[in-house]
Short mmCIF file of N, CA, C and O in Angstrom, two decimals:
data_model
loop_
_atom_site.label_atom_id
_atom_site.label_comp_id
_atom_site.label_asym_id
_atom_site.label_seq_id
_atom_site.Cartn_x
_atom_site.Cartn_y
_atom_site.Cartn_z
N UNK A 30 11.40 -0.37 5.83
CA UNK A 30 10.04 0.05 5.49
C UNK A 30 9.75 1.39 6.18
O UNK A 30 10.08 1.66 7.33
N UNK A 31 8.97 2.37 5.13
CA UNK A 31 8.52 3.57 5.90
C UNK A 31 7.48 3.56 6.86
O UNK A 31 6.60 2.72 6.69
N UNK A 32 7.37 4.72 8.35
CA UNK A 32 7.05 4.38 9.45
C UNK A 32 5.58 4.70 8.93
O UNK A 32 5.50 4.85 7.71
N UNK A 33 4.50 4.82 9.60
CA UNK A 33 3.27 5.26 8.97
C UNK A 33 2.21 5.15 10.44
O UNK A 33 2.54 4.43 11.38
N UNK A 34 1.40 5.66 10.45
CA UNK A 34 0.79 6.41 11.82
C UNK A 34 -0.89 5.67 11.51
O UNK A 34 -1.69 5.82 10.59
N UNK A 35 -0.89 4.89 12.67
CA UNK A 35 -2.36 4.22 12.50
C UNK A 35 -3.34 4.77 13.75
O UNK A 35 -2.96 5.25 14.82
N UNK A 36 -4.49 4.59 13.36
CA UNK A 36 -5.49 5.00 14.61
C UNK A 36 -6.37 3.19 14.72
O UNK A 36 -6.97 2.43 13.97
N UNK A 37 -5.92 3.27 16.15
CA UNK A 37 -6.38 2.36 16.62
C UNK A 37 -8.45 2.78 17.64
O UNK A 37 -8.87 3.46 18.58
N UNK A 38 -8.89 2.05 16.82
CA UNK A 38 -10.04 2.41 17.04
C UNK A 38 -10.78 1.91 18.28
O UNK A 38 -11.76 2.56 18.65
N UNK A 39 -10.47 1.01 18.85
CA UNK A 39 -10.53 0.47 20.62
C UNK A 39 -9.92 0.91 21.35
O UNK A 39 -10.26 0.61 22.49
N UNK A 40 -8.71 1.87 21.23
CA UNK A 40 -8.54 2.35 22.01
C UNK A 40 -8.44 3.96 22.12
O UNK A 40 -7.92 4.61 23.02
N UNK A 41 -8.88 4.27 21.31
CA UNK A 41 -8.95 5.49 20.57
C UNK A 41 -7.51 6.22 20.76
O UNK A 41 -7.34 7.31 21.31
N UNK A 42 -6.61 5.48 20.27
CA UNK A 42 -5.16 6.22 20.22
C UNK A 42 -4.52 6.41 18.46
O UNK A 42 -4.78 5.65 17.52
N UNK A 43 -3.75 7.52 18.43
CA UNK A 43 -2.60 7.04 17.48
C UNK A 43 -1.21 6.77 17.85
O UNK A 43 -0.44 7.12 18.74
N UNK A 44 -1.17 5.85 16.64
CA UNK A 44 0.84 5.77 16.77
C UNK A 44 1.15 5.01 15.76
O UNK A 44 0.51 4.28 15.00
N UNK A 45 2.56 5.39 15.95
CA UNK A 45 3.33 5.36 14.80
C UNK A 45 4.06 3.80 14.73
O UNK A 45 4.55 3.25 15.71
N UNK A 46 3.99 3.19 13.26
CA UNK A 46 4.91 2.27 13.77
C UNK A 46 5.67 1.99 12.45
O UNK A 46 5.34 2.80 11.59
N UNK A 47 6.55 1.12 12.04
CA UNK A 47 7.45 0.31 10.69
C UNK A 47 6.71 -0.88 10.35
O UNK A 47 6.38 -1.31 9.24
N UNK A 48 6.51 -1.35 11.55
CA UNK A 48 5.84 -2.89 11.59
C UNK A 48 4.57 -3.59 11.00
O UNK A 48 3.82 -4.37 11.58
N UNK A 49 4.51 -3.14 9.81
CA UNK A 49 3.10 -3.12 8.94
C UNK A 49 3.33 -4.31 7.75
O UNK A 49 4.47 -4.69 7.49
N UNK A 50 2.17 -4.86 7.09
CA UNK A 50 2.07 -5.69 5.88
C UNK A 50 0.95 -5.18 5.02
O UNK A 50 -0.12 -4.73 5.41
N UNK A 51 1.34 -5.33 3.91
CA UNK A 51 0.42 -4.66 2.72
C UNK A 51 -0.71 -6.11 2.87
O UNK A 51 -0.35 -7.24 3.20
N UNK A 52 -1.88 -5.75 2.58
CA UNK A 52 -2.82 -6.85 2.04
C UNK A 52 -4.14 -6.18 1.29
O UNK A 52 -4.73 -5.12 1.50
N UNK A 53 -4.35 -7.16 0.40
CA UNK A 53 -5.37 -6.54 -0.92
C UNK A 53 -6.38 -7.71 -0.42
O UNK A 53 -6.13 -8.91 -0.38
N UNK A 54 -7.44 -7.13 -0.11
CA UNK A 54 -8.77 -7.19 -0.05
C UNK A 54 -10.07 -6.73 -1.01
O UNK A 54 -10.67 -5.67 -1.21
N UNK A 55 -10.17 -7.98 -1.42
CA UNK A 55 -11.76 -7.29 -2.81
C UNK A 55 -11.10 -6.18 -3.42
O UNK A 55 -11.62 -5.15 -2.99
N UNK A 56 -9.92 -5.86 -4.44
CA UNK A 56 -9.70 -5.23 -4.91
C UNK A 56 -8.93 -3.60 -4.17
O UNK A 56 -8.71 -2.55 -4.77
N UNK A 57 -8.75 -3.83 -3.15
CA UNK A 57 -8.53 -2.55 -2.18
C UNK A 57 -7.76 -3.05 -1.30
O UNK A 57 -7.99 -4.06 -0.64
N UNK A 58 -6.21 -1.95 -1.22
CA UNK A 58 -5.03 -1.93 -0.57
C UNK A 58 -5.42 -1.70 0.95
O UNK A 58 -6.32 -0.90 1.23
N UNK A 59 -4.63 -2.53 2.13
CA UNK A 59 -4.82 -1.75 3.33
C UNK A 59 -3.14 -1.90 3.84
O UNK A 59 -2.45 -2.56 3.06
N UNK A 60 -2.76 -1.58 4.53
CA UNK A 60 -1.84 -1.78 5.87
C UNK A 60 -2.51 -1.99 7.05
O UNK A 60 -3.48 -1.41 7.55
N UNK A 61 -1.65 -3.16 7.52
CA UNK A 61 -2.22 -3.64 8.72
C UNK A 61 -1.36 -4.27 9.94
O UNK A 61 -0.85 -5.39 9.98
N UNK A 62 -1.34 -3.61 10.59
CA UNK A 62 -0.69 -3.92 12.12
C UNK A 62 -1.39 -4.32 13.33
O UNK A 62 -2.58 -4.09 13.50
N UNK A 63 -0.53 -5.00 14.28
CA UNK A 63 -0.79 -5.39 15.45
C UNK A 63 -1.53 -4.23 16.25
O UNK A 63 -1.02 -3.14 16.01
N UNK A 64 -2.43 -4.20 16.99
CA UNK A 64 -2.30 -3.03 18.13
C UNK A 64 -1.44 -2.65 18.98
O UNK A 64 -0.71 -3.63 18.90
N UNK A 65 -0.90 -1.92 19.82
CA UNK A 65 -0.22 -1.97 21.17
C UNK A 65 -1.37 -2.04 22.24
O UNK A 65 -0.94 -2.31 23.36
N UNK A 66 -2.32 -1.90 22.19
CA UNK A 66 -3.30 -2.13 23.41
C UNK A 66 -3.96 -3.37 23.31
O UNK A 66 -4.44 -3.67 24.40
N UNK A 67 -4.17 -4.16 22.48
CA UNK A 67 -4.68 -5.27 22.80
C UNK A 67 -3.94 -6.56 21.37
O UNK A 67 -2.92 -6.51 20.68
N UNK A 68 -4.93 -7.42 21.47
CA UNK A 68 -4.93 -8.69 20.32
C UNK A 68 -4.66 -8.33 18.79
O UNK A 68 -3.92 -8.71 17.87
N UNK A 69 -5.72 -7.36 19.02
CA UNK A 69 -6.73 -7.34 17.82
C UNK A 69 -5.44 -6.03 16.53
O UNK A 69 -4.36 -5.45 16.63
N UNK A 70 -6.32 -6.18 15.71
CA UNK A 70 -4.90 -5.56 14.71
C UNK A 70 -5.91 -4.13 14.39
O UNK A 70 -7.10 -3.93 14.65
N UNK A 71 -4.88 -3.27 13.74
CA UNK A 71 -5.25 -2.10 13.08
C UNK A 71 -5.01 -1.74 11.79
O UNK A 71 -3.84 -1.82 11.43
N UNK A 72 -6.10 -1.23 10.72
CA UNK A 72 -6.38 -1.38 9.56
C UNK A 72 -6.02 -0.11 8.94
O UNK A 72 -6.44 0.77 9.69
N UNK A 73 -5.15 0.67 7.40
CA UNK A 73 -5.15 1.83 7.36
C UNK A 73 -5.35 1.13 5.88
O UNK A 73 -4.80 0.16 5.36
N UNK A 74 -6.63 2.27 5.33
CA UNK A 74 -6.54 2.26 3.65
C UNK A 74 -5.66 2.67 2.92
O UNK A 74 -5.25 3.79 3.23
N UNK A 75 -5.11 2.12 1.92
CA UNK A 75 -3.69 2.93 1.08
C UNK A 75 -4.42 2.53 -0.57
O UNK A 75 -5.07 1.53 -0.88
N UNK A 76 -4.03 3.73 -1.43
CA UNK A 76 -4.30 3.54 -2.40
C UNK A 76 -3.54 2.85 -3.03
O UNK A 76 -2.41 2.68 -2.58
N UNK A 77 -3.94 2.24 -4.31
CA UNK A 77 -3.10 1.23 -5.45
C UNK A 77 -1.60 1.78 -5.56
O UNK A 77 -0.64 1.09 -5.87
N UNK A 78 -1.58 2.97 -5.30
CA UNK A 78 -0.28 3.41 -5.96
C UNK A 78 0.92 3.25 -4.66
O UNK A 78 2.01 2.67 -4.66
N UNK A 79 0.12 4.11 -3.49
CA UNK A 79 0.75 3.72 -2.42
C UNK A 79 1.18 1.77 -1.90
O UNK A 79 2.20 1.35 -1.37
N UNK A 80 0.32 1.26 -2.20
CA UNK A 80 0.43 0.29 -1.85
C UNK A 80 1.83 -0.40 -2.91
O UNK A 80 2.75 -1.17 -2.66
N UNK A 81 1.59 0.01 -3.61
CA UNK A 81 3.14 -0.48 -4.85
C UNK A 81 4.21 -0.39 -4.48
O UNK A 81 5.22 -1.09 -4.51
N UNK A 82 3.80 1.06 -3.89
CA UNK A 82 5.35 1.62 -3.64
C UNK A 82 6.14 1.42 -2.05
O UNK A 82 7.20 1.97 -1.76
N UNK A 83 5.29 0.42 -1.05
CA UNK A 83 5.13 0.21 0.15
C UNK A 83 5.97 -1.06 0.35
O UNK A 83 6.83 -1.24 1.21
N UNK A 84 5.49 -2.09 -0.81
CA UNK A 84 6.15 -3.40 -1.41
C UNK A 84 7.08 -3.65 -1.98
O UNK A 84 7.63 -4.75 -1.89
N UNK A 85 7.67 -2.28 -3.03
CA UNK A 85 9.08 -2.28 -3.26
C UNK A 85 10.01 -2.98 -2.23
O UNK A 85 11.22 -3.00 -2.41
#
């Protein structure tokens, strides 16, 4: 899987990671990963198309 760069919003960092899952919410693609600073996960919007091509 391609690497892709999230902003974690509690801790106000970015970074990069592989370790992501596509999920469709109310009609709308996200990627979503673990944090490295805490529990809680981090959310990135991807469009329909991106998201297709993420799941290949």
């Amino acid at each position: 899987m391609a690497e892709m760069e999230f902003y974690d919003v509690k801790s106000k960092k970015k970074f990069k990671t592989s370790k992501f899952e596509i999920r469709e919410k109310k009609g709308r693609y996200f990627a979503v990963t673990k944090s490295l600073a805490g529990p809680h996960e981090c959310w990135k919007i991807l469009s329909e198309k991106q998201a297709k091509e993420l799941k290949k």
